[in-house]
Structures are given as structure tokens and as C-alpha cells.
Amino acid sequence: MGYYEEGEALSHDYNYTRYNEYNQEISCDTLTIEVIIVITYAPFYRTLLRKNITEYHLIFKEGFSASTLHRMKHGKPITTKTLDSLCDILDCEISDVIERTVE
């Protein structure tokens, strides 16, 4: 499976043929199905709120990178090492930091 940017559309063309009532081919069309996969950090901010932890605390008390928080705020990818560090700091599961949605 490849790597996809947030909100990138994945599309696949399917060729299909229609037939009339006499089973004669009448046309060949292309049907395009598009799926958008979005990784969101909304659970991260809910977890911060629930645990009463601020971004300030993460940066200045836990030594977490401000640029990483900025990337997350703007929906950019983070590494699995960063994800693991966040889960350790927040004492939570991965699903408390990110979620994947398909639109």
C-alpha cells in the first residue's frame, strides 16, 4: 500500500458493458469511483482537553517539538516514533491521538 497525503483522492476506473434485452452489447462506459482518505488529529486535542494538558506543557515540560505540534495542527504527517512518544506522554492509545476516515 502506498503513502497518501491527507485528503488525496484515490480513484479507480472500472469498465463495464451494458446489454439490451437480447443480450447484445450496446455500450461500454467507464465508471470512476473516488475515495478520499483523511487522517485527523482531532482525537489528540480531545485527549489533551480530557487530561487537562496544554500544548505549553508538552513543549516546555515534556520537551516535545513545537514544530511537530504545528504540523499536527495543520494535518501534516508525523512519524510513528512521534506517535509512540505522544502515547507514552499522554498515557493513551493510538486511537486517542489519530483517526482515519474515508469520505
CSV table of N, CA and C in Angstrom, one decimal:
chain,number,residue,atom,x,y,z
A,1,MET,N,0.8,-1.2,0.0
A,1,MET,CA,0.0,0.0,0.0
A,1,MET,C,0.9,1.2,0.0
A,2,GLY,N,0.6,2.2,-0.8
A,2,GLY,CA,1.4,3.4,-0.9
A,2,GLY,C,1.0,4.4,0.2
A,3,TYR,N,1.8,5.5,0.2
A,3,TYR,CA,1.6,6.6,1.1
A,3,TYR,C,0.8,7.7,0.4
A,4,TYR,N,-0.2,8.2,1.1
A,4,TYR,CA,-1.1,9.2,0.5
A,4,TYR,C,-1.1,10.4,1.4
A,5,GLU,N,-1.1,11.6,0.8
A,5,GLU,CA,-1.3,12.8,1.6
A,5,GLU,C,-2.7,12.9,2.1
A,6,GLU,N,-2.9,13.7,3.2
A,6,GLU,CA,-4.2,13.9,3.7
A,6,GLU,C,-5.1,14.5,2.7
A,7,GLY,N,-6.3,13.9,2.5
A,7,GLY,CA,-7.3,14.4,1.6
A,7,GLY,C,-7.1,14.0,0.2
A,8,GLU,N,-6.0,13.3,-0.1
A,8,GLU,CA,-5.7,12.9,-1.5
A,8,GLU,C,-6.8,11.9,-2.0
A,9,ALA,N,-7.3,12.2,-3.2
A,9,ALA,CA,-8.3,11.3,-3.7
A,9,ALA,C,-7.6,10.1,-4.4
A,10,LEU,N,-8.2,8.9,-4.1
A,10,LEU,CA,-7.8,7.7,-4.7
A,10,LEU,C,-8.9,7.3,-5.7
A,11,SER,N,-8.6,7.1,-6.9
A,11,SER,CA,-9.7,6.8,-7.8
A,11,SER,C,-9.3,5.5,-8.6
A,12,HIS,N,-10.3,4.9,-9.0
A,12,HIS,CA,-10.1,3.6,-9.8
A,12,HIS,C,-11.2,3.6,-10.9
A,13,ASP,N,-10.8,3.4,-12.1
A,13,ASP,CA,-11.7,3.3,-13.2
A,13,ASP,C,-12.1,1.8,-13.4
A,14,TYR,N,-13.4,1.7,-13.6
A,14,TYR,CA,-14.0,0.3,-13.9
A,14,TYR,C,-14.7,0.4,-15.2
A,15,ASN,N,-14.3,-0.5,-16.1
A,15,ASN,CA,-15.0,-0.6,-17.4
A,15,ASN,C,-16.2,-1.5,-17.3
A,16,TYR,N,-17.3,-1.2,-17.8
A,16,TYR,CA,-18.4,-2.1,-17.7
A,16,TYR,C,-19.2,-2.0,-19.0
A,17,THR,N,-19.8,-3.0,-19.4
A,17,THR,CA,-20.6,-3.1,-20.6
A,17,THR,C,-22.1,-3.3,-20.3
A,18,ARG,N,-22.9,-2.5,-21.0
A,18,ARG,CA,-24.4,-2.7,-20.8
A,18,ARG,C,-24.9,-3.5,-22.0
A,19,TYR,N,-25.9,-4.3,-21.7
A,19,TYR,CA,-26.6,-5.1,-22.7
A,19,TYR,C,-28.0,-4.8,-22.8
A,20,ASN,N,-28.6,-5.0,-24.0
A,20,ASN,CA,-30.0,-4.8,-24.2
A,20,ASN,C,-30.7,-6.1,-23.8
A,21,GLU,N,-32.1,-6.1,-24.0
A,21,GLU,CA,-32.8,-7.3,-23.6
A,21,GLU,C,-32.5,-8.6,-24.4
A,22,TYR,N,-31.8,-8.4,-25.6
A,22,TYR,CA,-31.5,-9.5,-26.4
A,22,TYR,C,-30.0,-9.9,-26.2
A,23,ASN,N,-29.5,-9.4,-25.1
A,23,ASN,CA,-28.1,-9.8,-24.7
A,23,ASN,C,-27.1,-9.3,-25.7
A,24,GLN,N,-27.4,-8.2,-26.4
A,24,GLN,CA,-26.4,-7.6,-27.3
A,24,GLN,C,-25.8,-6.4,-26.6
A,25,GLU,N,-24.5,-6.3,-26.9
A,25,GLU,CA,-23.7,-5.2,-26.3
A,25,GLU,C,-24.2,-3.9,-26.9
A,26,ILE,N,-24.5,-2.9,-26.0
A,26,ILE,CA,-25.0,-1.6,-26.5
A,26,ILE,C,-24.0,-0.5,-26.2
A,27,SER,N,-23.2,-0.6,-25.2
A,27,SER,CA,-22.3,0.5,-24.9
A,27,SER,C,-21.2,0.0,-23.9
A,28,CYS,N,-20.1,0.7,-23.9
A,28,CYS,CA,-19.1,0.5,-23.0
A,28,CYS,C,-18.7,1.8,-22.3
A,29,ASP,N,-18.9,1.9,-21.0
A,29,ASP,CA,-18.7,3.2,-20.3
A,29,ASP,C,-17.6,2.9,-19.3
A,30,THR,N,-17.1,4.0,-18.8
A,30,THR,CA,-16.1,4.0,-17.7
A,30,THR,C,-16.7,4.6,-16.5
A,31,LEU,N,-16.7,3.9,-15.4
A,31,LEU,CA,-17.2,4.4,-14.1
A,31,LEU,C,-16.0,4.7,-13.2
A,32,THR,N,-15.9,5.9,-12.7
A,32,THR,CA,-14.8,6.2,-11.8
A,32,THR,C,-15.4,6.3,-10.4
A,33,ILE,N,-14.7,5.6,-9.5
A,33,ILE,CA,-15.1,5.6,-8.1
A,33,ILE,C,-13.9,6.3,-7.4
A,34,GLU,N,-14.3,7.3,-6.6
A,34,GLU,CA,-13.2,8.1,-5.9
A,34,GLU,C,-13.4,8.0,-4.4
A,35,VAL,N,-12.3,7.7,-3.7
A,35,VAL,CA,-12.3,7.6,-2.3
A,35,VAL,C,-11.3,8.6,-1.7
A,36,ILE,N,-11.7,9.3,-0.7
A,36,ILE,CA,-10.7,10.3,-0.1
A,36,ILE,C,-10.4,9.8,1.3
A,37,ILE,N,-9.1,9.5,1.6
A,37,ILE,CA,-8.7,9.1,2.9
A,37,ILE,C,-8.1,10.3,3.7
A,38,VAL,N,-8.6,10.5,4.9
A,38,VAL,CA,-8.2,11.6,5.7
A,38,VAL,C,-7.7,11.1,7.1
A,39,ILE,N,-6.5,11.4,7.5
A,39,ILE,CA,-6.0,11.2,8.8
A,39,ILE,C,-6.2,12.5,9.6
A,40,THR,N,-6.8,12.4,10.7
A,40,THR,CA,-7.1,13.6,11.5
A,40,THR,C,-6.5,13.4,12.9
A,41,TYR,N,-6.1,14.5,13.5
A,41,TYR,CA,-5.6,14.5,14.9
A,41,TYR,C,-6.6,15.1,15.9
A,42,ALA,N,-7.9,15.1,15.5
A,42,ALA,CA,-8.9,15.6,16.4
A,42,ALA,C,-9.0,14.8,17.7
A,43,PRO,N,-8.8,13.5,17.7
A,43,PRO,CA,-8.7,12.8,19.0
A,43,PRO,C,-7.6,13.3,19.9
A,44,PHE,N,-6.5,13.7,19.3
A,44,PHE,CA,-5.4,14.2,20.1
A,44,PHE,C,-5.8,15.4,20.9
A,45,TYR,N,-6.5,16.4,20.3
A,45,TYR,CA,-6.9,17.6,21.0
A,45,TYR,C,-8.0,17.3,22.0
A,46,ARG,N,-8.9,16.3,21.7
A,46,ARG,CA,-9.9,15.9,22.7
A,46,ARG,C,-9.2,15.2,23.9
A,47,THR,N,-8.1,14.5,23.7
A,47,THR,CA,-7.4,13.8,24.7
A,47,THR,C,-6.7,14.9,25.6
A,48,LEU,N,-6.0,15.9,25.0
A,48,LEU,CA,-5.4,16.9,25.7
A,48,LEU,C,-6.4,17.6,26.7
A,49,LEU,N,-7.6,17.9,26.1
A,49,LEU,CA,-8.6,18.6,26.9
A,49,LEU,C,-9.1,17.7,28.1
A,50,ARG,N,-9.3,16.4,27.8
A,50,ARG,CA,-9.8,15.4,28.8
A,50,ARG,C,-8.8,15.3,29.9
A,51,LYS,N,-7.5,15.3,29.6
A,51,LYS,CA,-6.4,15.1,30.5
A,51,LYS,C,-5.9,16.4,31.1
A,52,ASN,N,-6.5,17.5,30.7
A,52,ASN,CA,-6.1,18.8,31.2
A,52,ASN,C,-4.6,19.1,31.0
A,53,ILE,N,-4.1,18.8,29.8
A,53,ILE,CA,-2.7,19.0,29.4
A,53,ILE,C,-2.7,20.0,28.3
A,54,THR,N,-1.8,21.0,28.4
A,54,THR,CA,-1.7,22.1,27.4
A,54,THR,C,-0.6,21.8,26.4
A,55,GLU,N,-0.6,22.4,25.3
A,55,GLU,CA,0.5,22.3,24.3
A,55,GLU,C,1.8,22.9,25.0
A,56,TYR,N,1.6,24.0,25.8
A,56,TYR,CA,2.7,24.6,26.5
A,56,TYR,C,3.4,23.5,27.3
A,57,HIS,N,2.6,22.7,28.1
A,57,HIS,CA,3.2,21.6,28.9
A,57,HIS,C,3.9,20.6,28.0
A,58,LEU,N,3.4,20.2,26.9
A,58,LEU,CA,4.1,19.3,26.0
A,58,LEU,C,5.4,19.8,25.5
A,59,ILE,N,5.4,21.1,25.2
A,59,ILE,CA,6.7,21.7,24.7
A,59,ILE,C,7.7,21.9,25.8
A,60,PHE,N,7.3,22.6,26.8
A,60,PHE,CA,8.3,23.1,27.8
A,60,PHE,C,8.5,22.1,29.0
A,61,LYS,N,7.6,21.3,29.3
A,61,LYS,CA,7.8,20.3,30.4
A,61,LYS,C,8.2,18.9,29.9
A,62,GLU,N,7.7,18.5,28.7
A,62,GLU,CA,7.9,17.2,28.2
A,62,GLU,C,9.0,17.2,27.1
A,63,GLY,N,9.4,18.4,26.6
A,63,GLY,CA,10.4,18.5,25.6
A,63,GLY,C,9.9,18.2,24.2
A,64,PHE,N,8.6,18.2,24.0
A,64,PHE,CA,8.0,17.9,22.7
A,64,PHE,C,8.2,19.0,21.7
A,65,SER,N,8.5,18.7,20.4
A,65,SER,CA,8.8,19.7,19.4
A,65,SER,C,7.6,20.6,19.1
A,66,ALA,N,7.7,21.9,19.1
A,66,ALA,CA,6.7,22.8,18.7
A,66,ALA,C,6.4,22.7,17.2
A,67,SER,N,7.4,22.4,16.4
A,67,SER,CA,7.1,22.2,15.0
A,67,SER,C,6.3,21.0,14.7
A,68,THR,N,6.4,20.0,15.5
A,68,THR,CA,5.6,18.8,15.3
A,68,THR,C,4.1,19.1,15.7
A,69,LEU,N,3.9,19.8,16.8
A,69,LEU,CA,2.6,20.2,17.1
A,69,LEU,C,2.0,21.1,16.0
A,70,HIS,N,2.8,22.0,15.4
A,70,HIS,CA,2.4,22.8,14.3
A,70,HIS,C,2.0,21.9,13.1
A,71,ARG,N,2.8,20.9,12.8
A,71,ARG,CA,2.4,20.0,11.7
A,71,ARG,C,1.1,19.3,12.0
A,72,MET,N,0.9,18.9,13.2
A,72,MET,CA,-0.3,18.2,13.5
A,72,MET,C,-1.5,19.1,13.4
A,73,LYS,N,-1.4,20.3,13.8
A,73,LYS,CA,-2.4,21.3,13.8
A,73,LYS,C,-2.9,21.6,12.3
A,74,HIS,N,-1.9,21.4,11.4
A,74,HIS,CA,-2.2,21.6,10.0
A,74,HIS,C,-2.4,20.3,9.2
A,75,GLY,N,-2.6,19.2,9.9
A,75,GLY,CA,-3.0,18.0,9.3
A,75,GLY,C,-1.8,17.3,8.5
A,76,LYS,N,-0.6,17.6,8.8
A,76,LYS,CA,0.6,17.0,8.2
A,76,LYS,C,0.9,15.7,8.8
A,77,PRO,N,1.6,14.8,8.1
A,77,PRO,CA,2.0,13.5,8.7
A,77,PRO,C,3.0,13.7,9.8
A,78,ILE,N,3.0,12.7,10.7
A,78,ILE,CA,4.0,12.6,11.8
A,78,ILE,C,4.6,11.2,11.7
A,79,THR,N,5.7,11.0,12.3
A,79,THR,CA,6.3,9.6,12.3
A,79,THR,C,5.6,8.7,13.3
A,80,THR,N,5.8,7.4,13.2
A,80,THR,CA,5.3,6.5,14.1
A,80,THR,C,6.1,6.6,15.5
A,81,LYS,N,7.3,7.1,15.4
A,81,LYS,CA,8.1,7.3,16.7
A,81,LYS,C,7.4,8.5,17.4
A,82,THR,N,7.1,9.5,16.7
A,82,THR,CA,6.4,10.6,17.3
A,82,THR,C,5.0,10.2,17.9
A,83,LEU,N,4.3,9.4,17.2
A,83,LEU,CA,3.0,8.9,17.6
A,83,LEU,C,3.2,8.1,18.9
A,84,ASP,N,4.2,7.2,18.9
A,84,ASP,CA,4.5,6.4,20.1
A,84,ASP,C,4.9,7.3,21.3
A,85,SER,N,5.7,8.4,21.1
A,85,SER,CA,6.1,9.3,22.2
A,85,SER,C,4.8,10.0,22.7
A,86,LEU,N,4.0,10.4,21.9
A,86,LEU,CA,2.7,11.1,22.3
A,86,LEU,C,1.9,10.1,23.2
A,87,CYS,N,1.8,8.9,22.7
A,87,CYS,CA,1.0,7.9,23.5
A,87,CYS,C,1.6,7.7,24.9
A,88,ASP,N,3.0,7.6,25.0
A,88,ASP,CA,3.7,7.5,26.2
A,88,ASP,C,3.4,8.7,27.1
A,89,ILE,N,3.6,9.9,26.6
A,89,ILE,CA,3.4,11.1,27.4
A,89,ILE,C,2.0,11.2,27.9
A,90,LEU,N,1.0,11.0,27.0
A,90,LEU,CA,-0.4,11.1,27.4
A,90,LEU,C,-1.0,9.9,28.1
A,91,ASP,N,-0.2,8.8,28.1
A,91,ASP,CA,-0.7,7.5,28.7
A,91,ASP,C,-2.0,7.2,28.0
A,92,CYS,N,-1.9,7.0,26.7
A,92,CYS,CA,-3.2,6.7,26.0
A,92,CYS,C,-2.9,5.8,24.8
A,93,GLU,N,-3.9,5.4,24.1
A,93,GLU,CA,-3.8,4.5,22.9
A,93,GLU,C,-3.7,5.4,21.6
A,94,ILE,N,-3.2,4.8,20.6
A,94,ILE,CA,-3.1,5.5,19.3
A,94,ILE,C,-4.4,6.1,18.8
A,95,SER,N,-5.5,5.4,19.1
A,95,SER,CA,-6.8,5.9,18.7
A,95,SER,C,-7.2,7.2,19.4
A,96,ASP,N,-6.5,7.5,20.5
A,96,ASP,CA,-6.7,8.7,21.3
A,96,ASP,C,-5.9,9.9,20.7
A,97,VAL,N,-5.1,9.6,19.7
A,97,VAL,CA,-4.3,10.6,19.0
A,97,VAL,C,-4.7,10.9,17.6
A,98,ILE,N,-4.9,9.8,16.8
A,98,ILE,CA,-5.3,9.9,15.4
A,98,ILE,C,-6.5,9.1,15.1
A,99,GLU,N,-7.1,9.4,14.0
A,99,GLU,CA,-8.2,8.6,13.5
A,99,GLU,C,-8.2,8.7,12.0
A,100,ARG,N,-8.6,7.6,11.3
A,100,ARG,CA,-8.6,7.6,9.9
A,100,ARG,C,-10.1,7.6,9.4
A,101,THR,N,-10.4,8.5,8.5
A,101,THR,CA,-11.8,8.5,8.0
A,101,THR,C,-11.7,8.3,6.5
A,102,VAL,N,-12.7,7.7,5.9
A,102,VAL,CA,-12.8,7.6,4.5
A,102,VAL,C,-14.1,8.3,4.0
A,103,GLU,N,-13.9,9.2,3.1
A,103,GLU,CA,-15.0,10.0,2.6
A,103,GLU,C,-15.4,9.6,1.2
